[in-house]
Amino acid sequence: MPKTLAGGEYKLAKDISQQASDAVPQDGAGAHGVKAVGGQYSSGTKSLVMLGLYGAFDDPEDTVDHTVRGMTRRTEAVVMDREFTPSGGGDPVTCGVNVKTDMGQKVTMPFCVWADSSTSGNVVETDASALSKDPRSVDLQEFADKAGKIRGEVRKPL
């Protein structure tokens, strides 16, 4: 995992690649030879988790759908996912906002997911200074722009 993401905005706090590898099957659901990497990043009061998979994905759209379903399993999907094209260009990313309740506190978590035939990735952000921010007030285009920048930083040629 890179030491920083989003042009240096986020700094790596913890490499979670081993936990990600343990949680993700190498084969299944149209994916083959999958390896996982991940990191927890911080920037002031913000926390960002980035998970990436690489291998072979038969149907990238299905991979995105499967990832979104997994991410919303234990949360409330408040702003439904939809595609955004990052302002820096590139393929669209699918973004939305989930809310989970943790020890009685609602936590707003914007996310973005992407996939192609050899990679899949997702980012989720929380902000300790605005945990219960109105999910509908999250600027998803802005978060998609950030996700697009991160995608460009973590993609590596095979």
Tab-separated table of C-alpha atoms in Angstrom, residues 29-81:
chain	number	residue	atom	x	y	z
A	29	ALA	CA	-18.341	-15.289	-8.072
A	30	GLY	CA	-16.639	-14.722	-11.421
A	31	ALA	CA	-13.243	-13.907	-9.898
A	32	HIS	CA	-10.080	-15.978	-10.258
A	33	GLY	CA	-6.628	-15.841	-8.654
A	34	VAL	CA	-7.630	-12.886	-6.511
A	35	LYS	CA	-5.175	-11.238	-4.143
A	36	ALA	CA	-6.224	-8.501	-1.723
A	37	VAL	CA	-4.438	-5.465	-0.295
A	38	GLY	CA	-5.690	-2.763	2.009
A	39	GLY	CA	-4.805	0.155	4.192
A	40	GLN	CA	-6.272	2.412	6.839
A	41	TYR	CA	-5.351	6.040	6.227
A	42	SER	CA	-5.833	9.227	8.214
A	43	SER	CA	-5.964	12.943	7.554
A	44	GLY	CA	-6.799	15.114	10.559
A	45	THR	CA	-10.246	13.994	11.738
A	46	LYS	CA	-10.838	11.900	8.601
A	47	SER	CA	-10.259	8.179	8.287
A	48	LEU	CA	-10.200	6.358	4.974
A	49	VAL	CA	-10.062	2.625	4.299
A	50	MET	CA	-8.883	1.537	0.862
A	51	LEU	CA	-9.230	-2.093	-0.237
A	52	GLY	CA	-7.953	-3.377	-3.540
A	53	LEU	CA	-8.228	-6.713	-5.313
A	54	TYR	CA	-6.275	-7.910	-8.296
A	55	GLY	CA	-6.665	-11.033	-10.372
A	56	ALA	CA	-9.181	-11.850	-13.102
A	57	PHE	CA	-12.764	-10.559	-12.993
A	58	ASP	CA	-15.168	-12.029	-15.575
A	59	ASP	CA	-17.791	-9.305	-15.200
A	60	PRO	CA	-16.553	-6.002	-13.700
A	61	GLU	CA	-20.116	-4.634	-13.335
A	62	ASP	CA	-21.108	-7.722	-11.339
A	63	THR	CA	-17.957	-7.272	-9.221
A	64	VAL	CA	-19.018	-3.700	-8.398
A	65	ASP	CA	-22.566	-4.848	-7.550
A	66	HIS	CA	-21.241	-7.675	-5.357
A	67	THR	CA	-18.891	-5.267	-3.542
A	68	VAL	CA	-21.643	-2.691	-2.933
A	69	ARG	CA	-23.962	-5.419	-1.571
A	70	GLY	CA	-21.190	-6.557	0.779
A	71	MET	CA	-20.508	-3.017	1.964
A	72	THR	CA	-24.168	-2.299	2.693
A	73	ARG	CA	-24.872	-5.591	4.473
A	74	ARG	CA	-24.388	-4.184	7.987
A	75	THR	CA	-25.300	-0.585	7.250
A	76	GLU	CA	-28.239	1.476	6.093
A	77	ALA	CA	-27.863	2.642	2.497
A	78	VAL	CA	-29.120	6.225	2.766
A	79	VAL	CA	-27.903	7.640	-0.538
A	80	MET	CA	-28.218	4.866	-3.103
A	81	ASP	CA	-25.199	4.093	-5.227
